[in-house]
Tab-separated table of C-alpha atoms in Angstrom:
chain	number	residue	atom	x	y	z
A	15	UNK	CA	-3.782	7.860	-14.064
A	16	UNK	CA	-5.905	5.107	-13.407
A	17	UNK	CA	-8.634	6.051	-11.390
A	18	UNK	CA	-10.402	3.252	-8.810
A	19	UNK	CA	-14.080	3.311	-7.443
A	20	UNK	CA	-14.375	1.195	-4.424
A	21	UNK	CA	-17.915	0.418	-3.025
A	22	UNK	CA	-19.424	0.847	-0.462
A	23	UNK	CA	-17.039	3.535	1.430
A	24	UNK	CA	-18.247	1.165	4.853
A	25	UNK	CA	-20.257	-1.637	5.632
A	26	UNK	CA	-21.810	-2.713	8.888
A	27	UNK	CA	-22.284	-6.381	9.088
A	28	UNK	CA	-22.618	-9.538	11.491
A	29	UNK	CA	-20.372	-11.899	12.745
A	30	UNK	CA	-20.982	-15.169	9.788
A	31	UNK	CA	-22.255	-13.115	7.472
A	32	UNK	CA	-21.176	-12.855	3.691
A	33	UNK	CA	-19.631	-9.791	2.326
A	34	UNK	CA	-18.759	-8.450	-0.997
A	35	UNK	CA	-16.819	-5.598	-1.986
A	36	UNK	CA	-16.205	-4.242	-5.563
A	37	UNK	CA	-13.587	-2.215	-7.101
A	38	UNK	CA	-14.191	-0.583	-10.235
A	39	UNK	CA	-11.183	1.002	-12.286
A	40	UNK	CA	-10.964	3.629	-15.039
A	41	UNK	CA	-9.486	1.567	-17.543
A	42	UNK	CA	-8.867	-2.612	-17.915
A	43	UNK	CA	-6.042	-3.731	-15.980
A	44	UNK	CA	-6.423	-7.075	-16.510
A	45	UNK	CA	-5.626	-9.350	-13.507
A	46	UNK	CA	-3.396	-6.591	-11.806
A	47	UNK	CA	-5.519	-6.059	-8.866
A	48	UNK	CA	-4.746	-6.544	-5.024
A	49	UNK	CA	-6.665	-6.408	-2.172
A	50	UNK	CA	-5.607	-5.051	1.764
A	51	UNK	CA	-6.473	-5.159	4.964
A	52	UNK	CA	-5.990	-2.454	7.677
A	53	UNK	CA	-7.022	-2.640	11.017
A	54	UNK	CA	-6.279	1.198	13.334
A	55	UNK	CA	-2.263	2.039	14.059
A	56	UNK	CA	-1.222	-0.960	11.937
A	57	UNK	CA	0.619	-1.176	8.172
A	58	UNK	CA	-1.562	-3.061	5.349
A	59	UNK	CA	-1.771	-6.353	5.066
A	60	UNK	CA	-1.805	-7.996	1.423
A	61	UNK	CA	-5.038	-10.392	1.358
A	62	UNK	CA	-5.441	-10.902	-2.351
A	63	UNK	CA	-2.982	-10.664	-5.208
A	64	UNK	CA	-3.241	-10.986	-9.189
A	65	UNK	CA	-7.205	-10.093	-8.781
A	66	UNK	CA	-7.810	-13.956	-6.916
A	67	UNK	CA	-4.389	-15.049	-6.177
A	68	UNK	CA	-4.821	-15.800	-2.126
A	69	UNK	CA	-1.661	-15.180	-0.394
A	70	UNK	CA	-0.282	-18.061	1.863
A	71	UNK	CA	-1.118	-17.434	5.629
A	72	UNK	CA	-4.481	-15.832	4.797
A	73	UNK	CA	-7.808	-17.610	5.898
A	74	UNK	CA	-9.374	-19.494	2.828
A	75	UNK	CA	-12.557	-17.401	3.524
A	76	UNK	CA	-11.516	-14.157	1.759
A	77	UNK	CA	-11.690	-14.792	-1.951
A	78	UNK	CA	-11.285	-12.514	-4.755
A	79	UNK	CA	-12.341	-12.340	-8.269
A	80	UNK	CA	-12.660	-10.052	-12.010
A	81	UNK	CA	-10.764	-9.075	-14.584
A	82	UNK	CA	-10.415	-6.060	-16.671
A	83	UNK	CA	-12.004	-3.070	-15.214
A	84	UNK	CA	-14.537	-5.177	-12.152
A	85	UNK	CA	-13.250	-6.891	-9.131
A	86	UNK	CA	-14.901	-8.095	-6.005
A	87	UNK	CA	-13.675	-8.857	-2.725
A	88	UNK	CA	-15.520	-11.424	-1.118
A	89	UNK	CA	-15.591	-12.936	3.089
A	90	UNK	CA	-17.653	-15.871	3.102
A	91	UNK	CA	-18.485	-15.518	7.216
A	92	UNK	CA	-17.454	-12.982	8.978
A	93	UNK	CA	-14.804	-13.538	11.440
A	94	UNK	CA	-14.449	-10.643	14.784
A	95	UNK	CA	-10.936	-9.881	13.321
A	96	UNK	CA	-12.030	-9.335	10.091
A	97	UNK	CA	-13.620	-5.989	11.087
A	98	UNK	CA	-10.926	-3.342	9.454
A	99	UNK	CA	-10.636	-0.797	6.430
A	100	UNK	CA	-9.926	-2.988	3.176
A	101	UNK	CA	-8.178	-1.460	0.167
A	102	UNK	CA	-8.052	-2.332	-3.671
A	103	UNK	CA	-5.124	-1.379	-5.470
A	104	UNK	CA	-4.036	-1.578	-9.023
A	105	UNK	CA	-0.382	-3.086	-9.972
A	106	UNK	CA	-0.732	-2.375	-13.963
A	107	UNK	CA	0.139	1.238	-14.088
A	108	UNK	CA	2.191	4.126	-12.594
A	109	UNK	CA	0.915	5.790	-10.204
A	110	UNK	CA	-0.209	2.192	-8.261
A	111	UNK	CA	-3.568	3.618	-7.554
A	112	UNK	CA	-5.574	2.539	-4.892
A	113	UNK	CA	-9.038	2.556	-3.902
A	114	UNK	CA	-10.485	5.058	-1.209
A	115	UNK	CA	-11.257	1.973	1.613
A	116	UNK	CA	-14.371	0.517	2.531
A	117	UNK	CA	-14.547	0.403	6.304
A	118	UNK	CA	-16.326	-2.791	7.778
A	119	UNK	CA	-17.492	-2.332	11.035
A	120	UNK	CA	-19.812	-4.580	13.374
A	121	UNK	CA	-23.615	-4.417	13.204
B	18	UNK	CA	12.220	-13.116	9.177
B	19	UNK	CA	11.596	-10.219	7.036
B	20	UNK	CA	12.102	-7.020	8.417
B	21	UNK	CA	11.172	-3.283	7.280
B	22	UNK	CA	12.000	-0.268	9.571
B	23	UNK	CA	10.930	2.861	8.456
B	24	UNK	CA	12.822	6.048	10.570
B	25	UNK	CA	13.420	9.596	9.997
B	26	UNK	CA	9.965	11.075	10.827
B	27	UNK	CA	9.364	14.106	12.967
B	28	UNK	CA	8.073	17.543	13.269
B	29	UNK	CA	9.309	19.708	10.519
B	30	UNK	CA	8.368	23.185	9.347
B	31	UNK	CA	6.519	24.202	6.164
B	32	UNK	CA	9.002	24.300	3.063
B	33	UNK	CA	11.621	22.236	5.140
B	34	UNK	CA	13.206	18.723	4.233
B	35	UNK	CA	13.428	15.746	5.754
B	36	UNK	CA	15.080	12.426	4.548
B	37	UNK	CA	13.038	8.924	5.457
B	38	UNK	CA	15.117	5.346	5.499
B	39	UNK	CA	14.153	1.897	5.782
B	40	UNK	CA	16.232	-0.564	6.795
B	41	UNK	CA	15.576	-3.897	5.315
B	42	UNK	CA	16.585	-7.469	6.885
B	43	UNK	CA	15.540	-11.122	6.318
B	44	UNK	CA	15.483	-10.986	2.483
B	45	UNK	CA	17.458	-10.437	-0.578
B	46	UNK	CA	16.705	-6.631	-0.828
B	47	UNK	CA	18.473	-6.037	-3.871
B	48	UNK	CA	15.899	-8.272	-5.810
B	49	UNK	CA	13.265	-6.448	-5.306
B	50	UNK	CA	11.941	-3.131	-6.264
B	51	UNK	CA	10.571	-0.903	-3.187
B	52	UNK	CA	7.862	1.379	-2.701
B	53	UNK	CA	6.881	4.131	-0.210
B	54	UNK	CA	3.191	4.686	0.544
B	55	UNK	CA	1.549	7.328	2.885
B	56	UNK	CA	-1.586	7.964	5.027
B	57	UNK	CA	-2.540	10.833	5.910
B	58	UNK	CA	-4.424	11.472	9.001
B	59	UNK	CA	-8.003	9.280	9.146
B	60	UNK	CA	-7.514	9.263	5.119
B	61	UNK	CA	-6.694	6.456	2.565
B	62	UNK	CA	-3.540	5.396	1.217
B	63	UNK	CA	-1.341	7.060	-1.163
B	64	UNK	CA	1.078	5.776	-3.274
B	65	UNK	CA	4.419	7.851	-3.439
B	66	UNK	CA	6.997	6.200	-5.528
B	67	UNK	CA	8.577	3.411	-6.633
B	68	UNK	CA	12.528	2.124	-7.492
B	69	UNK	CA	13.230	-0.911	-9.089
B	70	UNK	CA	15.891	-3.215	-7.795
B	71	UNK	CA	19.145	-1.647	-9.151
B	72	UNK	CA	17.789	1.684	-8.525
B	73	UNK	CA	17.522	2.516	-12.329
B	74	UNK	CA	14.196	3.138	-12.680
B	75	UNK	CA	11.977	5.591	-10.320
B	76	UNK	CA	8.505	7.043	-10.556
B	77	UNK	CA	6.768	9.367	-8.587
B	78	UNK	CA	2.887	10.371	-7.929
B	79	UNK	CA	2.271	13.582	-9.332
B	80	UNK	CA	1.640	15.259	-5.820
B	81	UNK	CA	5.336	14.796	-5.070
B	82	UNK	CA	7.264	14.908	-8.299
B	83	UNK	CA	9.929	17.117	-8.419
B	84	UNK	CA	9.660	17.222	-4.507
B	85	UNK	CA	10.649	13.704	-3.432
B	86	UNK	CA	13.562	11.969	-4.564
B	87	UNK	CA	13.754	7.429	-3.962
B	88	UNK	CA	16.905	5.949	-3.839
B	89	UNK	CA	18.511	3.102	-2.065
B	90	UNK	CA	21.638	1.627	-1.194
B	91	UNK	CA	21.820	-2.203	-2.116
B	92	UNK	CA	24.910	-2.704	0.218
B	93	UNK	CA	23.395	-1.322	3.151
B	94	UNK	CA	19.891	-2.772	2.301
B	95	UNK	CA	18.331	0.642	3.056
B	96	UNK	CA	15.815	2.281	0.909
B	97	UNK	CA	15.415	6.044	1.107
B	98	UNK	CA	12.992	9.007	0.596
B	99	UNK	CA	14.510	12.397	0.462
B	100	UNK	CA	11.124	14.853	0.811
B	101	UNK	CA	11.995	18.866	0.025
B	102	UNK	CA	9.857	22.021	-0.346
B	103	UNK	CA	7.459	20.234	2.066
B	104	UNK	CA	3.842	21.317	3.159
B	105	UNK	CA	0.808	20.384	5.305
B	106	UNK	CA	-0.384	18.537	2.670
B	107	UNK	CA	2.772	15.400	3.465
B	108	UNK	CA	1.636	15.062	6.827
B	109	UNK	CA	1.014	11.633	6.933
B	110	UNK	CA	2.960	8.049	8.252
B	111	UNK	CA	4.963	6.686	5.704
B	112	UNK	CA	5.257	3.539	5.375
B	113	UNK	CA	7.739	1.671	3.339
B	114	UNK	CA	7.201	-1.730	1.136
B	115	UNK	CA	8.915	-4.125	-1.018
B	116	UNK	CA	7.548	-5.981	-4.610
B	117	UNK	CA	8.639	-8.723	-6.012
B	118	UNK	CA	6.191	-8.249	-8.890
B	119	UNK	CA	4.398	-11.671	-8.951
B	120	UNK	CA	3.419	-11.055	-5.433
B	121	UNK	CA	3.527	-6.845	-5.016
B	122	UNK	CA	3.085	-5.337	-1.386
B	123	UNK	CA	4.192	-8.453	0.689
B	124	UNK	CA	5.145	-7.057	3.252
B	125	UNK	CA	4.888	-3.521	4.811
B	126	UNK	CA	7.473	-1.639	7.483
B	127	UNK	CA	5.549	-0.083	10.689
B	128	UNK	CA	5.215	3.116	9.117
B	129	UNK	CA	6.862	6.783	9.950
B	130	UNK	CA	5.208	10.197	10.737
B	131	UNK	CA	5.549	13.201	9.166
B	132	UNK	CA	4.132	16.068	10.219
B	133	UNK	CA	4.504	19.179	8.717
B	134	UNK	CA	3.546	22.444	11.082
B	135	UNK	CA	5.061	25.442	12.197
């Protein structure tokens, strides 16, 4: 299986600040990386696909980026909504792997 | 509009079954292949399994293989999980998805509970 390392586990940040999250995985999966959101009671929400790949609908300040084994998830300023549990995922192999969250919360 | 319904959840006792559908609407369901994910309690997700879109193809995560069978019914656009020999270790909401491959995890049904106690 490939195994994923998502850092940090949670992040407390401000309201326009710039954030970066990384996902690490076990073996290179070349651009076969996607990115959720989850806020409390709700389903994920696909932010990022094919490692940087934005999906339509989704504000231009989430980016992501990497290939191979490194990833990072990036906001560029903060939004209020954009305080939720965010998930990396792997699409290359079986079982679709995914990160253990990193939980954003407000400073 | 696309549409994923998850039902079937519920209370169920250790080593009991319990089969999970999703109904899907406002797409061409037999294109794509489907996927069931859970979440346990305050825990992370979990992929289950996986069927692509004729239903020729399955896998399973190794927590569940042997235990959970996918299948789905292209005329009815309903995809399925039968769960067996179940334990406290399932509790969780299972949610449903579809993949298209170029754009995996699109969309996501509102997610079922299982809970497994006696």
């Amino acid at each position: 299986d490939i195994q994923m390392t998502q850092s940090p586990s949670s992040l407390s940040a401000s309201v326009g600040d710039r954030v970066t999250i990384t996902c690490r995985t076990s073996q290179s999966i070349s651009l076969y990386l996607n990115w959720f959101q989850q806020k409390p009671g709700k389903a994920p929400k696909l932010l990022i696909y094919a490692a940087s790949a934005l999906r339509s609908g989704v504000p231009s300040r989430f980016s992501g980026s990497g290939s191979g084994t490194d990833f990072t998830l990036t906001i560029s300023s903060l939004q209020p909504e954009d305080f939720a549990t965010y998930y990396c995922q792997q699409s290359y192999g079986v079982p679709r792997t995914f990160g253990q969250g990193t939980k954003l919360d407000i400073k | 509009e696309v549409q994923l319904v998850e039902s079937g959840g519920g209370l169920v006792q250790p080593g009991g079954s319990l089969r999970l559908s999703c109904a899907a609407s406002g797409f061409s369901f037999s294109s794509y292949w489907m996927h069931w994910v859970r979440q346990a309690p305050g825990k992370g997700l979990m992929w289950v399994s996986h069927i692509n879109s004729d239903g020729s193809n399955t896998n399973y995560a190794g927590a569940v293989k042997g235990r959970f069978t996918i299948s789905r019914d292209n005329v009815k656009n309903t995809l399925y999980l039968q769960m067996s020999s179940l334990g406290a270790d399932d509790t969780a909401v299972y949610y449903c998805s579809r993949d298209l491959g170029a754009i995996p995890f699109d969309n996501w049904g509102q997610g079922t509970l299982v809970t497994v106690s006696s």
